[in-house]
Coordinates of C-alpha atoms in Angstrom, one line a residue:
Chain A
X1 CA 18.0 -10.2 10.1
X2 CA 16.5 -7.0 11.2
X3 CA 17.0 -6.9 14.5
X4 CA 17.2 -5.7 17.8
X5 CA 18.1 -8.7 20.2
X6 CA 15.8 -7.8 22.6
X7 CA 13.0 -9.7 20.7
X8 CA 12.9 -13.7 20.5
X9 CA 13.3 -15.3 17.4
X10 CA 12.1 -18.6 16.6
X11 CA 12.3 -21.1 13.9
X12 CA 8.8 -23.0 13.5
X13 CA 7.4 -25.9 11.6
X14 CA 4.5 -25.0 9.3
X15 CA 2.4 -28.0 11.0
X16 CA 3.2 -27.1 14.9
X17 CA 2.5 -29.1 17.6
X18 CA 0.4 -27.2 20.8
X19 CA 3.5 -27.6 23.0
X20 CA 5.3 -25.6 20.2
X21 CA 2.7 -22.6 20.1
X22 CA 2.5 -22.7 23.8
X23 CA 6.0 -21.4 23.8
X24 CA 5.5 -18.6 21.9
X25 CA 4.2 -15.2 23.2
X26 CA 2.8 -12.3 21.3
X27 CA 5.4 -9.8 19.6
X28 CA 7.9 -12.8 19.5
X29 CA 9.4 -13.3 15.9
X30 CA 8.8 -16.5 13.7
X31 CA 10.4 -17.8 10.9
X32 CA 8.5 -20.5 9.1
X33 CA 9.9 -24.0 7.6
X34 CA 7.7 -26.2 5.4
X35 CA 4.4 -25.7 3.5
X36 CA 2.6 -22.7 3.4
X37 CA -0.7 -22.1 1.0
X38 CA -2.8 -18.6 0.5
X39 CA -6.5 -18.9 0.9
X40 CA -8.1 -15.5 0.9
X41 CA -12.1 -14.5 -0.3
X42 CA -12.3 -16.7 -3.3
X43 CA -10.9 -19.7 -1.4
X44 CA -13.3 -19.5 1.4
X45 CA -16.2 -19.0 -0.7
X46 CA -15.9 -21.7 -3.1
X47 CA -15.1 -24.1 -0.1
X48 CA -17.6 -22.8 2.8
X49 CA -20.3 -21.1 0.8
X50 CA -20.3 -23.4 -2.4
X51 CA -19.1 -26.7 -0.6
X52 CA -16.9 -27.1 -2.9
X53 CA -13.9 -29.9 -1.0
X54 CA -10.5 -29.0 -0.5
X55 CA -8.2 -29.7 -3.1
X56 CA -5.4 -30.7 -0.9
X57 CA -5.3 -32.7 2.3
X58 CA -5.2 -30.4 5.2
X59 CA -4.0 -30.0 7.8
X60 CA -1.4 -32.8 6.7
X61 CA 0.2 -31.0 3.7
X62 CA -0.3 -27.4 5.6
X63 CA -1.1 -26.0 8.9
X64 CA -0.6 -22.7 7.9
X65 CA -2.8 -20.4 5.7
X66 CA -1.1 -17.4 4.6
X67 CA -3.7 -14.4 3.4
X68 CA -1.9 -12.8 0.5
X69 CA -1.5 -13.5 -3.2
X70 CA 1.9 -13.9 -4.5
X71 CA 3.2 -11.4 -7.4
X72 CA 3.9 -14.1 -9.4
X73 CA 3.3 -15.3 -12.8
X74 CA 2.5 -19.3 -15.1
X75 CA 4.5 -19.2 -17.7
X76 CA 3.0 -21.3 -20.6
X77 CA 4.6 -24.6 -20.4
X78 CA 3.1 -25.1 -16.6
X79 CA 6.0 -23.7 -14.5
X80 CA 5.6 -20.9 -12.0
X81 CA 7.7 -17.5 -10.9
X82 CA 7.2 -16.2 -7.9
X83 CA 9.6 -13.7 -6.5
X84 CA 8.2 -10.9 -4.2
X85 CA 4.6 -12.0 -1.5
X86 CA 2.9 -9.8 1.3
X87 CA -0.3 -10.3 2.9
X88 CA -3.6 -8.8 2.5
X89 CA -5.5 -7.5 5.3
X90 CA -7.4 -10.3 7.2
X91 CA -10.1 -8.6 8.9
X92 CA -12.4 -8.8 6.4
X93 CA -12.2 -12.7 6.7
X94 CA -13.4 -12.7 10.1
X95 CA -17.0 -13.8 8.8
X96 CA -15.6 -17.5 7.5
X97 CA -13.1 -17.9 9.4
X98 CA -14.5 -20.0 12.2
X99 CA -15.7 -22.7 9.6
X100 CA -12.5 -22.3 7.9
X101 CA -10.5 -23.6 10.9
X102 CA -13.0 -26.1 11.1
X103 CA -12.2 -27.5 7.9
X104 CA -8.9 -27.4 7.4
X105 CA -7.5 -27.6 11.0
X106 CA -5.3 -24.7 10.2
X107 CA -2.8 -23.8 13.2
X108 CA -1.6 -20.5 12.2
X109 CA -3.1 -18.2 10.2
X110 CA -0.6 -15.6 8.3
X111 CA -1.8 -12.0 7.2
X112 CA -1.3 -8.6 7.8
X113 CA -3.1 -6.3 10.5
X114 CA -4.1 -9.5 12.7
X115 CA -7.8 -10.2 13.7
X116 CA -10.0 -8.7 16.4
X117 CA -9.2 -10.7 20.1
X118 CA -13.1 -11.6 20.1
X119 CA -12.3 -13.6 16.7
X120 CA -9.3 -15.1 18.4
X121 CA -11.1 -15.8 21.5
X122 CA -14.3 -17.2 19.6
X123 CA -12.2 -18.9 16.8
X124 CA -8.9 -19.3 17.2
X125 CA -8.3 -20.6 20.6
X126 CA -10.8 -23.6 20.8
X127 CA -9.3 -24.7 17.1
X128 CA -5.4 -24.1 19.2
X129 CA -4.6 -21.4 16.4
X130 CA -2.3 -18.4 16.7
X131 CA -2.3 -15.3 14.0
X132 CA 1.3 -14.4 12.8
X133 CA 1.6 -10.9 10.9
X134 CA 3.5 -10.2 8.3
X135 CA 6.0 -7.5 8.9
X136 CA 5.8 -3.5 7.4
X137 CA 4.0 -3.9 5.6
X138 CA 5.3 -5.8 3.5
X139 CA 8.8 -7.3 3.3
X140 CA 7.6 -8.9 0.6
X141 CA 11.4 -9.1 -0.9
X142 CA 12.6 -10.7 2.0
X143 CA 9.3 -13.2 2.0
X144 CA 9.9 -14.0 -1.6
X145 CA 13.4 -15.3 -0.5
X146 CA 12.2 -17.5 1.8
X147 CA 9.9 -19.5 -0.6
X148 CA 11.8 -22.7 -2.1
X149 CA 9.2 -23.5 -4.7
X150 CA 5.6 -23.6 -5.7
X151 CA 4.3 -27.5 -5.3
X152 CA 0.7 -26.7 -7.0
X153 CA -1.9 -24.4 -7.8
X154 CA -5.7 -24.8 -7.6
X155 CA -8.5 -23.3 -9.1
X156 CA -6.2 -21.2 -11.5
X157 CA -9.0 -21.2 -14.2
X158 CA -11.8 -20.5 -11.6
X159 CA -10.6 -17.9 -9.2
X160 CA -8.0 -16.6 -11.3
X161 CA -3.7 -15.7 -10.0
X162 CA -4.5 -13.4 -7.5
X163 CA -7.4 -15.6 -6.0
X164 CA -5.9 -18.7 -6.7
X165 CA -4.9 -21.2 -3.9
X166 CA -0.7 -21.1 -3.9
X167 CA 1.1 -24.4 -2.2
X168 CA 4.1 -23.0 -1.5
X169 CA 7.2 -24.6 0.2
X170 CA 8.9 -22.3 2.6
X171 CA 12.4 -22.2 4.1
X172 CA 13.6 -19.5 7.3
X173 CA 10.6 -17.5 5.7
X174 CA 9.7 -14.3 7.8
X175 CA 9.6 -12.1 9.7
X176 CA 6.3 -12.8 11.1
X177 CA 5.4 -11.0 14.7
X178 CA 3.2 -12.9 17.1
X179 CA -0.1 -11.0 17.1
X180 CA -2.2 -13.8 18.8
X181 CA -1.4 -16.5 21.3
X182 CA -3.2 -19.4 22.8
X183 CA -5.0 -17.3 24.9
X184 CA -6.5 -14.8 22.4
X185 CA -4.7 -12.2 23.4
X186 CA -3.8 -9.6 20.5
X187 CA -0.2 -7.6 20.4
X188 CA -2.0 -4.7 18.5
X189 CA -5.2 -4.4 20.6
X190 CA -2.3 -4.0 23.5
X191 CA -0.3 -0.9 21.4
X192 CA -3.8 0.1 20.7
X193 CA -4.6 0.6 24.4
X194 CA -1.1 2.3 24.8
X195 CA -1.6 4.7 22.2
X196 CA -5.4 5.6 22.8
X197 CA -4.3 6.9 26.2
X198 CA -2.2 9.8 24.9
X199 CA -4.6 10.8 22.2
X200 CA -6.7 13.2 23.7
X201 CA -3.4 15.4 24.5
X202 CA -2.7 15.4 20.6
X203 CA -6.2 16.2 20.0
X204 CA -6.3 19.5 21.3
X205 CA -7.1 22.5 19.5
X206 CA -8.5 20.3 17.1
X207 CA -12.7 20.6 16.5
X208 CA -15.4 18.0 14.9
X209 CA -16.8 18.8 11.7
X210 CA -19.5 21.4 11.3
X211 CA -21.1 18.7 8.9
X212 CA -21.7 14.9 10.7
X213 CA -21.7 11.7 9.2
X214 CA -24.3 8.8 10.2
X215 CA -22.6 6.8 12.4
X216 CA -19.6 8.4 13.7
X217 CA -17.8 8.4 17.4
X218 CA -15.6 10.4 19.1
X219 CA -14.5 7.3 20.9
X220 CA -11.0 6.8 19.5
X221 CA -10.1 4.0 21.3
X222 CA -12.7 2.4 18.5
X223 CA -11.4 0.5 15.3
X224 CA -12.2 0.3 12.1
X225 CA -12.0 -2.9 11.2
Chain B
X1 CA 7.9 13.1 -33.6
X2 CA 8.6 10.7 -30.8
X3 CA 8.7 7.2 -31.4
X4 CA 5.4 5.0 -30.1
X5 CA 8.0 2.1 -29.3
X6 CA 10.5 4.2 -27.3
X7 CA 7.6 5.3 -25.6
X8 CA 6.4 1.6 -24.9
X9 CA 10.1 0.2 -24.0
X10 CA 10.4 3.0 -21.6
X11 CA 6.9 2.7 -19.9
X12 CA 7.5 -1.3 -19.2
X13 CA 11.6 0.0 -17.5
X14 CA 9.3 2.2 -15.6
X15 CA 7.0 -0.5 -14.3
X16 CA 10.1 -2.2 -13.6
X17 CA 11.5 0.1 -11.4
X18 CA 9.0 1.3 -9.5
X19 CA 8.4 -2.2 -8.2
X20 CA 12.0 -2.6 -7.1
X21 CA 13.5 0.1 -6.2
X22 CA 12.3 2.1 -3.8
X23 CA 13.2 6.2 -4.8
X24 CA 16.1 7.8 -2.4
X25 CA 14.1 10.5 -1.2
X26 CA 11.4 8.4 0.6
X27 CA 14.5 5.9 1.8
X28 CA 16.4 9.1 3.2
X29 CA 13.2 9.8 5.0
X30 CA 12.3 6.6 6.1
X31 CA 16.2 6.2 7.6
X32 CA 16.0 9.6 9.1
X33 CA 12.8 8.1 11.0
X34 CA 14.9 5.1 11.7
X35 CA 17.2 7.1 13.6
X36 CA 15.2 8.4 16.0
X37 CA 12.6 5.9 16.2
X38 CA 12.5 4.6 19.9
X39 CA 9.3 2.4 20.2
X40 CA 11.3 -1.2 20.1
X41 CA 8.7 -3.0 17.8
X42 CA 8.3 0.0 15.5
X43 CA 12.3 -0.3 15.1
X44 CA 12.4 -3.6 14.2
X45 CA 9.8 -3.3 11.7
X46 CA 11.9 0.0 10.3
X47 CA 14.7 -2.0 10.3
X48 CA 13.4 -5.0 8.7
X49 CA 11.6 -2.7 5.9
X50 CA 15.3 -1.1 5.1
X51 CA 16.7 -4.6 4.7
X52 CA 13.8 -5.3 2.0
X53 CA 14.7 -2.6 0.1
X54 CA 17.7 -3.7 -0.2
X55 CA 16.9 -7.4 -0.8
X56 CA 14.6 -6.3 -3.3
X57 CA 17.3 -4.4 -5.8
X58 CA 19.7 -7.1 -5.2
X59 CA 17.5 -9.9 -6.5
X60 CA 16.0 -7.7 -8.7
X61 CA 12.1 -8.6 -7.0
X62 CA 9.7 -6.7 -6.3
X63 CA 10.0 -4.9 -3.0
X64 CA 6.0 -5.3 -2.1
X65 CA 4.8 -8.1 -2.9
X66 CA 0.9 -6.3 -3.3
X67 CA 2.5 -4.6 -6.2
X68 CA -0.5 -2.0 -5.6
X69 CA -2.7 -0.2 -9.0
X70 CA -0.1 0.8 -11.6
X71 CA -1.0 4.4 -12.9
X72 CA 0.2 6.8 -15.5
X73 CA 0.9 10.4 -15.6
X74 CA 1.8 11.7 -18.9
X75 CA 3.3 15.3 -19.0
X76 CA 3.1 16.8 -22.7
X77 CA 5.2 19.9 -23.9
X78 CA 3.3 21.8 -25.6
X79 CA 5.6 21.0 -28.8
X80 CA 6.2 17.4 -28.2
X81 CA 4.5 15.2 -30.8
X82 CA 4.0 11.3 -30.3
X83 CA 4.1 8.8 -33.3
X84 CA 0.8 7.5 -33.5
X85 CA -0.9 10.3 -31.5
X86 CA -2.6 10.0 -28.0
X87 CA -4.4 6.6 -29.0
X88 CA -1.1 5.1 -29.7
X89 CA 0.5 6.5 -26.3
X90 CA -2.8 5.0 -24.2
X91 CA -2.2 1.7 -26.5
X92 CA 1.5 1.9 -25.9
X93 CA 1.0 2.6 -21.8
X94 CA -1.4 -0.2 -21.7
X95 CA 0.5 -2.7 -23.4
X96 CA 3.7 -1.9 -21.0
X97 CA 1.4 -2.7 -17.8
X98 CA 0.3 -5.8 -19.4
X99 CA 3.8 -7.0 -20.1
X100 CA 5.4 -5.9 -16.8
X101 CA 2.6 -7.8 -14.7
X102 CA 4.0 -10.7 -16.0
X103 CA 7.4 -10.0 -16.6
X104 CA 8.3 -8.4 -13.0
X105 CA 5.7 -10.0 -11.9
X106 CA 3.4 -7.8 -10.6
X107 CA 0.4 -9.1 -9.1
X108 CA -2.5 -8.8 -11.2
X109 CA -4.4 -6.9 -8.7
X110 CA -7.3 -5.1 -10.9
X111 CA -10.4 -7.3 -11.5
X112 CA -14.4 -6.2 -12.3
X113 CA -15.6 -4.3 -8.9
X114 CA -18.9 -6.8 -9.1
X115 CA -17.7 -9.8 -11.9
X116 CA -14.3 -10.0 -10.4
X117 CA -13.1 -11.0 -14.0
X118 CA -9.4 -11.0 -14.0
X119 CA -7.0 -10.5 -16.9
X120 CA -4.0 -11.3 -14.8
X121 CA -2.7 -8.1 -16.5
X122 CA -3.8 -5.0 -14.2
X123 CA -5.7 -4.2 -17.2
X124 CA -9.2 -3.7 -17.8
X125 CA -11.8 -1.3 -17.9
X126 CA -10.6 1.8 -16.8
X127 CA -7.8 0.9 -15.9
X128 CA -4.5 1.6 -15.4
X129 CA -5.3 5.1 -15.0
X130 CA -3.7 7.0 -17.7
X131 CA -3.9 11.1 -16.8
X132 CA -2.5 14.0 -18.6
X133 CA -1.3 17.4 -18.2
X134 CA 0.9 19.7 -20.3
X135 CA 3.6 22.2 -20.6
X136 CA 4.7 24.6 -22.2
X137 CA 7.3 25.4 -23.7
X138 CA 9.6 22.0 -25.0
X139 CA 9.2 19.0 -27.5
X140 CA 9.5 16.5 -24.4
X141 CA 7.0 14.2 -22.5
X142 CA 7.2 12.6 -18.9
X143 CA 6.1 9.3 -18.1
X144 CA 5.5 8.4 -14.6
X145 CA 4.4 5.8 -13.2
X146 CA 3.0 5.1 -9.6
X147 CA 1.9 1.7 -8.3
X148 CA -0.1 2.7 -4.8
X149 CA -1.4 0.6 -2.7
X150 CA -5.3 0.8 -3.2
X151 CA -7.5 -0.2 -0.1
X152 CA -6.6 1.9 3.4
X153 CA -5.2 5.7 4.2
X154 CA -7.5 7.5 1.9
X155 CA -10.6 9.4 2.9
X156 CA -12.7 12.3 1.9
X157 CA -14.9 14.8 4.0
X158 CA -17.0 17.9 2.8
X159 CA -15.2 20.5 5.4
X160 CA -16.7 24.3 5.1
X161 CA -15.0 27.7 5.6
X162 CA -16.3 27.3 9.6
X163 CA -14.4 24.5 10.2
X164 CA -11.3 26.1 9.9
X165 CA -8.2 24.9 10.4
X166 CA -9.0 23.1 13.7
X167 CA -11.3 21.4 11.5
X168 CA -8.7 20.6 9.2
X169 CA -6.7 18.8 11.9
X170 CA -9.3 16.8 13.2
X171 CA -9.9 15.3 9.8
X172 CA -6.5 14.8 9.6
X173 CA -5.5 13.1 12.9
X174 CA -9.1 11.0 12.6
X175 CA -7.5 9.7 8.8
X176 CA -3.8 8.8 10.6
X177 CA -5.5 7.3 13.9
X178 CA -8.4 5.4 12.1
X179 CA -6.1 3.5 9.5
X180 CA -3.0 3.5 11.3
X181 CA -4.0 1.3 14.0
X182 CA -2.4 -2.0 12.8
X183 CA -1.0 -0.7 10.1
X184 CA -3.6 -0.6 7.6
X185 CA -2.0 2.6 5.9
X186 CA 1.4 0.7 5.5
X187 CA 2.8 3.6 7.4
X188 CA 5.2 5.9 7.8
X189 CA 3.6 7.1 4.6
X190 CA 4.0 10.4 2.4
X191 CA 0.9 11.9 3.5
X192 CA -1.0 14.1 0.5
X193 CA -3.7 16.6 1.4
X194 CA -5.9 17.9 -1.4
X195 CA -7.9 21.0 -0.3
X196 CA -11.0 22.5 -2.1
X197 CA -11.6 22.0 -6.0
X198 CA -15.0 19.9 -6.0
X199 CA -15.0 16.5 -4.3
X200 CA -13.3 14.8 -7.5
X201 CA -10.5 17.6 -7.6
X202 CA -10.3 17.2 -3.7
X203 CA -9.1 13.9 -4.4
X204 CA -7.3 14.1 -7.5
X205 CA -4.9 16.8 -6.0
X206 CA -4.6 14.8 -2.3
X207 CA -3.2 12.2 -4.3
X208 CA -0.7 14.0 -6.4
X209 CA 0.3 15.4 -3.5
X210 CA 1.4 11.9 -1.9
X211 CA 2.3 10.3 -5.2
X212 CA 4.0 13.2 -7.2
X213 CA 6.1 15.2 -5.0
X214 CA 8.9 14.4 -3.4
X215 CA 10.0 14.2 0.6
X216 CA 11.9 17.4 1.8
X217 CA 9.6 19.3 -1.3
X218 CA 7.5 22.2 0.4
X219 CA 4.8 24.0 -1.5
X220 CA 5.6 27.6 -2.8
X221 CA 2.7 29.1 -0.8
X222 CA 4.6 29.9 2.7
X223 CA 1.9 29.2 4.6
X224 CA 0.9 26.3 3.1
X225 CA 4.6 25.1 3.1
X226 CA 4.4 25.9 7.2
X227 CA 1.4 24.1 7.4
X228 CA 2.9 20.9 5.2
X229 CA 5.4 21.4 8.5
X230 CA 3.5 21.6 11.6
X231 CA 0.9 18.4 10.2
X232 CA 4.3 16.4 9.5
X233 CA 4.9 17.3 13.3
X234 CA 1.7 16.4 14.6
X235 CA 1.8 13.3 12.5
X236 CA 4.6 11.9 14.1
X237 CA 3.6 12.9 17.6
X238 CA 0.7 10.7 17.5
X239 CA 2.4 8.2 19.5
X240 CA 1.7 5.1 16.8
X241 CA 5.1 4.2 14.4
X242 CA 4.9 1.4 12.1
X243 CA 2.0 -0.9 11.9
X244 CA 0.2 0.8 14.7
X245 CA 2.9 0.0 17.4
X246 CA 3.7 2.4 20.4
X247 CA 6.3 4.8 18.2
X248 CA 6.5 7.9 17.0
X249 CA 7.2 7.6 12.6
X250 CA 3.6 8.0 11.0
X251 CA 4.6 10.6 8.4
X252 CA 7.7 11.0 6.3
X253 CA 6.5 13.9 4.5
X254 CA 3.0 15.7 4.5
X255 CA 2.1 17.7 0.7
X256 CA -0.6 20.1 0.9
X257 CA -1.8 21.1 -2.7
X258 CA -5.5 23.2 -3.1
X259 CA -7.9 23.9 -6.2
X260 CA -10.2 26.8 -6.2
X261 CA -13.8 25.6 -4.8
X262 CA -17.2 26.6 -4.1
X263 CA -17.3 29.5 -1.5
X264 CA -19.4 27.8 1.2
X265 CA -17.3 24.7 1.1
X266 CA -13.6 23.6 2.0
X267 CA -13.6 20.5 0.5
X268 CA -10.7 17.9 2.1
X269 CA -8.9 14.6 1.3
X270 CA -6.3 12.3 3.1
X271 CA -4.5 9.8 0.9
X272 CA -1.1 7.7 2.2
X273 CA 1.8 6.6 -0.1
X274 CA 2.6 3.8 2.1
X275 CA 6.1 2.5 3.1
X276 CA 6.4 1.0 -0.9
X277 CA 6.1 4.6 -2.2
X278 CA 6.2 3.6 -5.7
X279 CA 7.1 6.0 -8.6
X280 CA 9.4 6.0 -11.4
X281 CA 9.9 8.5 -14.3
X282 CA 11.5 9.5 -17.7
X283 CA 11.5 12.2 -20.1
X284 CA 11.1 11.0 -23.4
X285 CA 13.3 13.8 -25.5
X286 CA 11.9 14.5 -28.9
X287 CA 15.6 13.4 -30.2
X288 CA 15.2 10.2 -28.5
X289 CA 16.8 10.6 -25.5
X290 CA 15.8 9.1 -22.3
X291 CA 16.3 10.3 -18.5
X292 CA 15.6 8.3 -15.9
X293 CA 14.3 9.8 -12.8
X294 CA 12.2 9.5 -9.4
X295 CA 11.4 13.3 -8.8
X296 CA 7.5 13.8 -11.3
X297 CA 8.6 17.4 -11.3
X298 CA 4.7 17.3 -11.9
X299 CA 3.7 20.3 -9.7
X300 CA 5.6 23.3 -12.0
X301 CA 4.1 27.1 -11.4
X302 CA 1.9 26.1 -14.7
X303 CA 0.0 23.3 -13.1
X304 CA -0.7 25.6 -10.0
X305 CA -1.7 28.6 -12.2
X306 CA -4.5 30.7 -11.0
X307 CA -4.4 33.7 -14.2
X308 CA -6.7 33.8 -17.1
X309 CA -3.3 33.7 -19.0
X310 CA 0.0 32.2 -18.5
X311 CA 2.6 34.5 -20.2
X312 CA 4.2 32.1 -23.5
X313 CA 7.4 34.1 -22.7
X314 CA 7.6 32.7 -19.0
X315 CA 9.9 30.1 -18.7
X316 CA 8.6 26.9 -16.6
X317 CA 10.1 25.8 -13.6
X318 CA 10.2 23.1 -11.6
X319 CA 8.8 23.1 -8.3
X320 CA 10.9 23.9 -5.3

């Protein structure tokens, strides 16, 4: 694997035990074993706005919701292709993702560009959840070699491929980084912090706009998200 | 006359290769950043992104698993005639991204902005983007796909003549900071810069400019091409590599192209062609001939014009 030895690797189960998560620290890489399944917008909606109840039992079957949609296909007698997955930004899941823990007792939660630390610190670390990124983005290539086969699909017909939820057994599928830990602490609020400190220098001889927009900051150790 | 079903069988190899195979020019780039990337976590996730390339041509997959908005340029000669006419080639281009979605697969990305209705083919209203230009001189056309990545890296902002190029720069770091952090622009990206035209132009040409030129291509204006330079080099001194870690590869390339615009205003746009910089092309000979290719060749001295009359004698080259 891509590598550089100075960075732990591990090998996790997709249902972890606490003792297991404790081990891991943020910017350490994980490769997954198991059952993973994507939940995303349409997922949360239909189970936390609409009530609808989960089509699977979680957290036995899964521990791990992975934020993406696969590139993948149904081919008309029922049987599935999947061959290349990335993650979709999870940011803009921060609003369900509290009761989402809630209900499906999720321990990690896969995606790409992590979560803020308050959502960790709020969310994650009472339910004992870590975030894992996706790496890249994507490697969705190397992810698509790591699933061994889809084992269902819900609410095909209802939220459609992309927003469908994907069961998906895994095998040595990764990378994934570390970007939360038990304690809510984020790997890219710490780069962040890094990199705001040198900005001003790069700034220079640069002005704002004549013209301003509602809202804006000067503050760049802000985010976006 | 060009046949409508060479034109279709072309158009879905096209969807199939810009999915998998990522064009040499970016992956020189992207290795040359390798090289002297020193931020550790930025170098593994170089690393790891080089080894997905390569995965993704071996198993024939597609390298990006958010297969992005497939688009088509079409480049006319001015001679070239297409079975069918233009109706045909929008049928034909459509039909291609319907079957590559689920041949590759792609993932169906495109659904209504307020119904979500999805086709599961990336096809619907308005879309894929189908846009044409022509040529002269030649009985050819280009197909060229692109399959970006739709959701971070882009922004617009009405600049004006007082803002200057200081103004310019701000603009342009606030764009690379903003939706680098965490990697939200999938970078290092090719990083296209439309200046002036009117705000749609703006944004048209900033996106050619990531998605139709190639790394290493400068523009013909010197002091543009200096400037396509010196923001590559401020770019990358940002201090951020991939996915917002402590690094110092943020830009492979930076393409500057402009448009004539109103005299009070400097209109600006950033766009990023993210680390899946996906394009594939092919010229379609009237002879039915087809030549595979990454480079659009879409920026020729005729598309940057700025006569009342381009000379028919003049022969058209392709951009430096």
């Amino acid at each position: 694997m891509a590598g550089n030895a100075a960075f732990k690797k591990v090998r996790l189960k997709t249902e972890p035990s606490a003792d297991d998560l404790r081990e891991l620290a943020i910017g350490d890489v994980v490769y997954l074993d198991g059952t993973v399944y994507t939940a995303r917008e349409g997922v949360y909606r239909r189970v936390i706005e609409e009530g609808e109840p989960l089509p699977l039992d979680l957290p036995a079957q899964s521990g791990a919701n992975f934020h993406s949609s696969p590139a993948a296909t149904i081919n008309p007698e029922g049987t599935f292709i999947i061959r290349a997955v990335t993650a979709t930004a999870s940011f803009r899941f921060s609003k369900w993702i509290g009761q989402w823990l809630d209900k499906s007792g999720a321990k990690l939660i896969l995606g790409k560009g992590g979560m803020s630390s308050a959502d960790y610190r709020q969310h994650f670390v009472p339910h004992g959840a870590i975030y894992l990124t996706t790496v890249g983005y994507g490697t969705g290539a190397l992810l698509g070699r790591g699933v061994s086969g889809v084992k269902s699909v819900h609410w095909r017909d209802e939220l459609g491929l992309a927003q469908a939820m994907w069961v998906i057994r895994v095998e040595n599928f990764g990378p994934f980084i570390v970007e939360s830990d038990l304690d809510g602490n984020s790997l890219f609020e710490r780069e962040n912090a890094k990199i705001a400190a040198g900005l001003d220098k790069v700034y220079e001889g640069t002005r704002p706009a004549v013209l301003k927009r509602f809202g804006e900051t000067d503050d760049r150790s802000d985010e976006v998200i | 006359m060009i046949p409508i079903d060479l034109i279709q069988s072309t158009a879905v190899s096209l969807m199939d290769k810009a999915a998998i195979e990522i064009p040499d020019d970016y992956l020189s780039g992207l290795k040359q950043a390798a090289a002297v990337e020193d931020g550790d976590l930025s170098s593994f996730v170089l690393q790891a992104m080089l080894e997905n390339y390569k995965a993704a041509k071996e198993d024939r997959r597609a390298m990006c698993g958010d297969t992005g908005c497939p688009r088509w340029y079409v480049k006319m000669a001015n001679e070239a005639t297409i079975e069918g006419g233009p109706v045909a080639l929008e049928a034909a281009l459509r039909r291609a991204t319907a079957q590559a979605t689920n041949g590759v697969p792609l993932r169906p990305n495109r659904v209504h902005p307020l119904w979500r209705t999805d086709h599961d083919n990336n096809v619907g209203i308005n879309a894929p983007e189908i846009e044409v230009a022509f040529e002269p001189d030649g009985d050819w056309i280009d197909l060229t796909t692109v399959h970006k990545g739709g959701l971070f890296g882009t922004d617009y902002r009405m600049l004006f003549p007082s803002d200057g190029i200081e103004g310019i720069k701000r603009f342009y770091l606030d764009s690379l900071v903003a939706f680098g952090k965490r990697g939200l622009s999938c970078q290092p990206a090719i990083i296209g810069i439309g200046l002036g035209g009117s705000k749609d132009t703006c944004m048209v040409l900033g996106k050619r400019a990531a998605c139709l030129r190639t790394v290493g291509d400068r523009n013909p204006d010197s002091g543009i091409a200096k400037l396509e330079e010196e923001f590559k080099e401020l770019g990358n001194s940002i201090g951020m590599g991939a996915m917002g870690f402590v690094g110092k590869s943020m830009v492979i390339d930076c393409h500057i192209e402009v448009g004539y615009c109103h005299t009070g205003g400097m209109q600006m746009s950033v766009h990023a062609f993210c680390l899946s910089s996906r394009r594939a092309c092919a010229r379609i000979h009237s002879n039915g001939t087809v030549d595979y290719r990454t480079d659009p060749q879409w920026f020729t001295p005729y598309q940057r014009r700025e006569t009342v009359e381009w000379p028919a004698t003049q022969p058209s080259r392709k951009s430096a």
